[in-house]
Amino acid sequence: MPIVEKSLVEVDRKEHLEVEGIDVSGDWNTFLRSRVQTDLDVRVVDWVKGQPQGETISRCWQCGTCTAGCCMHTDYGLTDFNPRYFIYLAQVGYEEELRRYASTIWRCVSCNKCVERCPKGVKVEEVVHTIGTYLTLTGAAAESPADRFDRAYTENLLARGVLDEAALFRTYERLEGRKTPAKKLLSMGLSLLRTGRLHTGPLAHRTRGWRRMRTVLEAQLAEDERRRKGALAPATPAAGGNR
Ligand code: SF4
Ligand code: SF4
């Protein structure tokens, strides 16, 4: 295999070397410099594995079936969107390369074709989102619209135990910093009401005894948040470790 990284090749050049009257000047020994990989960091995969949605990442054997069937990669021609490659980069800890895809990774539309096809039972969609969350939490990408929607959804669900679609929409708009014109809002609301898909205000359901359940859920969410952020604390390099 040709050596393509020339910076690793060290040539021992003798400009004027004569041995027993014979000029033997030239390149004598060609060495490959020893290389210690410092840009790989297993903290990425450790963090992903430590999250409830990321634990199946270690089952992946890189067959590529997920990418071959991924609608973003194939049907929409977004060749940069490659779930197999995202998983690979996370597994080997090539964080610098992974960061290049910090925005692209959120293009997943959660169709779950990859999950259906994976021969190893990797929950690819969840793993891909977990890797995306890692990148967001470590500052590689701004918070995605999907994350903001998650926040709006959780906030509204916690409020009464079921969704109030209008309230969810308002919260999401606030988080996105945008405002839909009143006329459009009214027409959307009316058509949802007509089809019975809008439950808001007095029409919204209520969950009995929700307050106690909410306390439990809030405690769990706080615990999840601690786990996500705590595991991201910078690791202390081991004495004499790779530099
Ligand atoms: S299909 Fe499953 S095992 Fe194959 S590359 Fe994708 S995640 Fe890995
Ligand atoms: S869930 Fe995401 S990664 Fe999986 S096939 Fe669909 S778009 Fe691709």
Tab-separated table of N, CA, C and O in Angstrom, residues 45-93:
chain	number	residue	atom	x	y	z
A	45	VAL	N	-17.775	7.627	22.132
A	45	VAL	CA	-18.567	6.380	22.141
A	45	VAL	C	-19.002	6.032	23.560
A	45	VAL	O	-20.106	5.546	23.776
A	46	ASP	N	-18.147	6.313	24.518
A	46	ASP	CA	-18.535	6.032	25.911
A	46	ASP	C	-19.762	6.848	26.301
A	46	ASP	O	-20.679	6.355	26.954
A	47	TRP	N	-19.765	8.100	25.879
A	47	TRP	CA	-20.911	8.959	26.218
A	47	TRP	C	-22.177	8.458	25.520
A	47	TRP	O	-23.227	8.337	26.144
A	48	VAL	N	-22.055	8.144	24.221
A	48	VAL	CA	-23.227	7.684	23.464
A	48	VAL	C	-23.769	6.398	24.094
A	48	VAL	O	-24.971	6.250	24.315
A	49	LYS	N	-22.866	5.461	24.423
A	49	LYS	CA	-23.291	4.195	25.029
A	49	LYS	C	-23.973	4.400	26.383
A	49	LYS	O	-24.835	3.638	26.783
A	50	GLY	N	-23.562	5.450	27.059
A	50	GLY	CA	-24.105	5.721	28.395
A	50	GLY	C	-25.499	6.328	28.362
A	50	GLY	O	-26.132	6.482	29.411
A	51	GLN	N	-25.990	6.691	27.173
A	51	GLN	CA	-27.331	7.281	27.077
A	51	GLN	C	-28.342	6.181	26.740
A	51	GLN	O	-28.029	5.266	25.962
A	52	PRO	N	-29.556	6.288	27.293
A	52	PRO	CA	-30.533	5.219	27.042
A	52	PRO	C	-30.761	4.964	25.556
A	52	PRO	O	-30.974	3.829	25.143
A	53	GLN	N	-30.686	5.985	24.712
A	53	GLN	CA	-30.962	5.791	23.287
A	53	GLN	C	-29.723	5.408	22.481
A	53	GLN	O	-29.817	5.148	21.283
A	54	GLY	N	-28.576	5.394	23.127
A	54	GLY	CA	-27.354	5.167	22.350
A	54	GLY	C	-26.667	3.857	22.629
A	54	GLY	O	-25.659	3.509	22.011
A	55	GLU	N	-27.217	3.058	23.573
A	55	GLU	CA	-26.462	1.897	24.041
A	55	GLU	C	-26.232	0.828	22.979
A	55	GLU	O	-25.306	0.041	23.091
A	56	THR	N	-27.046	0.814	21.890
A	56	THR	CA	-26.852	-0.249	20.889
A	56	THR	C	-25.720	0.075	19.908
A	56	THR	O	-25.438	-0.719	19.015
A	57	ILE	N	-25.054	1.204	20.079
A	57	ILE	CA	-24.006	1.593	19.114
A	57	ILE	C	-22.913	0.522	19.013
A	57	ILE	O	-22.359	0.292	17.943
A	58	SER	N	-22.616	-0.171	20.114
A	58	SER	CA	-21.502	-1.126	20.060
A	58	SER	C	-21.824	-2.370	19.243
A	58	SER	O	-20.932	-3.117	18.886
A	59	ARG	N	-23.100	-2.590	18.905
A	59	ARG	CA	-23.432	-3.776	18.098
A	59	ARG	C	-23.082	-3.585	16.627
A	59	ARG	O	-23.033	-4.548	15.871
A	60	CYS	N	-22.889	-2.360	16.188
A	60	CYS	CA	-22.709	-2.078	14.756
A	60	CYS	C	-21.431	-2.716	14.210
A	60	CYS	O	-20.365	-2.554	14.786
A	61	TRP	N	-21.560	-3.457	13.129
A	61	TRP	CA	-20.365	-4.048	12.505
A	61	TRP	C	-20.102	-3.421	11.139
A	61	TRP	O	-19.446	-3.996	10.293
A	62	GLN	N	-20.661	-2.276	10.883
A	62	GLN	CA	-20.309	-1.466	9.710
A	62	GLN	C	-20.649	-2.114	8.368
A	62	GLN	O	-19.917	-1.980	7.399
A	63	CYS	N	-21.787	-2.789	8.305
A	63	CYS	CA	-22.148	-3.429	7.033
A	63	CYS	C	-22.676	-2.409	6.024
A	63	CYS	O	-22.640	-2.642	4.817
A	64	GLY	N	-23.216	-1.297	6.487
A	64	GLY	CA	-23.693	-0.244	5.586
A	64	GLY	C	-25.128	-0.414	5.116
A	64	GLY	O	-25.623	0.371	4.306
A	65	THR	N	-25.827	-1.434	5.622
A	65	THR	CA	-27.220	-1.649	5.204
A	65	THR	C	-28.087	-0.436	5.531
A	65	THR	O	-28.982	-0.072	4.766
A	66	CYS	N	-27.829	0.179	6.660
A	66	CYS	CA	-28.641	1.342	7.068
A	66	CYS	C	-28.506	2.473	6.048
A	66	CYS	O	-29.499	3.042	5.589
A	67	THR	N	-27.286	2.753	5.651
A	67	THR	CA	-27.063	3.856	4.700
A	67	THR	C	-27.674	3.525	3.345
A	67	THR	O	-28.280	4.386	2.711
A	68	ALA	N	-27.533	2.260	2.933
A	68	ALA	CA	-28.055	1.868	1.617
A	68	ALA	C	-29.565	2.067	1.533
A	68	ALA	O	-30.100	2.337	0.460
A	69	GLY	N	-30.253	1.954	2.672
A	69	GLY	CA	-31.710	2.093	2.623
A	69	GLY	C	-32.206	3.427	3.150
A	69	GLY	O	-33.399	3.676	3.166
A	70	CYS	N	-31.276	4.271	3.593
A	70	CYS	CA	-31.680	5.540	4.225
A	70	CYS	C	-32.285	6.490	3.187
A	70	CYS	O	-31.667	6.785	2.172
A	71	CYS	N	-33.479	6.980	3.454
A	71	CYS	CA	-34.154	7.815	2.449
A	71	CYS	C	-33.412	9.134	2.238
A	71	CYS	O	-33.384	9.663	1.124
A	72	MET	N	-32.785	9.668	3.274
A	72	MET	CA	-32.055	10.930	3.074
A	72	MET	C	-30.842	10.701	2.168
A	72	MET	O	-30.526	11.512	1.313
A	73	HIS	N	-30.185	9.571	2.379
A	73	HIS	CA	-28.973	9.285	1.615
A	73	HIS	C	-29.290	8.894	0.172
A	73	HIS	O	-28.617	9.330	-0.754
A	74	THR	N	-30.321	8.077	-0.003
A	74	THR	CA	-30.605	7.550	-1.342
A	74	THR	C	-31.681	8.364	-2.053
A	74	THR	O	-31.414	9.021	-3.046
A	75	ASP	N	-32.900	8.405	-1.506
A	75	ASP	CA	-34.003	9.069	-2.208
A	75	ASP	C	-33.778	10.572	-2.364
A	75	ASP	O	-34.130	11.157	-3.378
A	76	TYR	N	-33.235	11.209	-1.320
A	76	TYR	CA	-33.057	12.664	-1.402
A	76	TYR	C	-31.650	13.068	-1.827
A	76	TYR	O	-31.335	14.254	-1.901
A	77	GLY	N	-30.813	12.089	-2.074
A	77	GLY	CA	-29.483	12.362	-2.624
A	77	GLY	C	-28.558	13.151	-1.708
A	77	GLY	O	-27.614	13.782	-2.170
A	78	LEU	N	-28.820	13.097	-0.409
A	78	LEU	CA	-27.937	13.814	0.521
A	78	LEU	C	-26.805	12.853	0.899
A	78	LEU	O	-26.835	12.212	1.943
A	79	THR	N	-25.809	12.764	0.001
A	79	THR	CA	-24.795	11.718	0.185
A	79	THR	C	-23.942	11.945	1.433
A	79	THR	O	-23.338	11.020	1.949
A	80	ASP	N	-23.907	13.181	1.914
A	80	ASP	CA	-23.167	13.465	3.149
A	80	ASP	C	-23.853	12.861	4.372
A	80	ASP	O	-23.243	12.728	5.420
A	81	PHE	N	-25.124	12.561	4.216
A	81	PHE	CA	-25.855	11.968	5.340
A	81	PHE	C	-25.666	10.458	5.292
A	81	PHE	O	-26.270	9.765	4.471
A	82	ASN	N	-24.823	9.964	6.161
A	82	ASN	CA	-24.425	8.564	6.107
A	82	ASN	C	-24.404	7.978	7.525
A	82	ASN	O	-23.403	8.092	8.241
A	83	PRO	N	-25.512	7.376	7.946
A	83	PRO	CA	-25.571	6.885	9.324
A	83	PRO	C	-24.452	5.907	9.674
A	83	PRO	O	-23.912	5.943	10.778
A	84	ARG	N	-24.091	5.028	8.724
A	84	ARG	CA	-23.006	4.088	9.019
A	84	ARG	C	-21.715	4.850	9.360
A	84	ARG	O	-21.020	4.536	10.315
A	85	TYR	N	-21.432	5.892	8.586
A	85	TYR	CA	-20.200	6.655	8.797
A	85	TYR	C	-20.249	7.433	10.116
A	85	TYR	O	-19.255	7.511	10.832
A	86	PHE	N	-21.415	7.999	10.449
A	86	PHE	CA	-21.526	8.718	11.730
A	86	PHE	C	-21.207	7.762	12.881
A	86	PHE	O	-20.493	8.117	13.814
A	87	ILE	N	-21.765	6.542	12.763
A	87	ILE	CA	-21.541	5.560	13.836
A	87	ILE	C	-20.061	5.183	13.895
A	87	ILE	O	-19.455	5.092	14.961
A	88	TYR	N	-19.468	4.995	12.714
A	88	TYR	CA	-18.046	4.641	12.663
A	88	TYR	C	-17.196	5.729	13.349
A	88	TYR	O	-16.337	5.441	14.180
A	89	LEU	N	-17.454	6.980	12.979
A	89	LEU	CA	-16.655	8.072	13.540
A	89	LEU	C	-16.815	8.144	15.055
A	89	LEU	O	-15.851	8.412	15.775
A	90	ALA	N	-18.029	7.879	15.520
A	90	ALA	CA	-18.252	7.891	16.975
A	90	ALA	C	-17.543	6.708	17.622
A	90	ALA	O	-16.927	6.842	18.686
A	91	GLN	N	-17.606	5.540	16.956
A	91	GLN	CA	-16.980	4.343	17.536
A	91	GLN	C	-15.468	4.508	17.691
A	91	GLN	O	-14.898	4.118	18.694
A	92	VAL	N	-14.829	5.067	16.652
A	92	VAL	CA	-13.372	5.201	16.749
A	92	VAL	C	-12.978	6.496	17.461
A	92	VAL	O	-11.815	6.710	17.771
A	93	GLY	N	-13.946	7.359	17.699
A	93	GLY	CA	-13.646	8.590	18.433
A	93	GLY	C	-12.992	9.659	17.581
A	93	GLY	O	-12.216	10.471	18.091
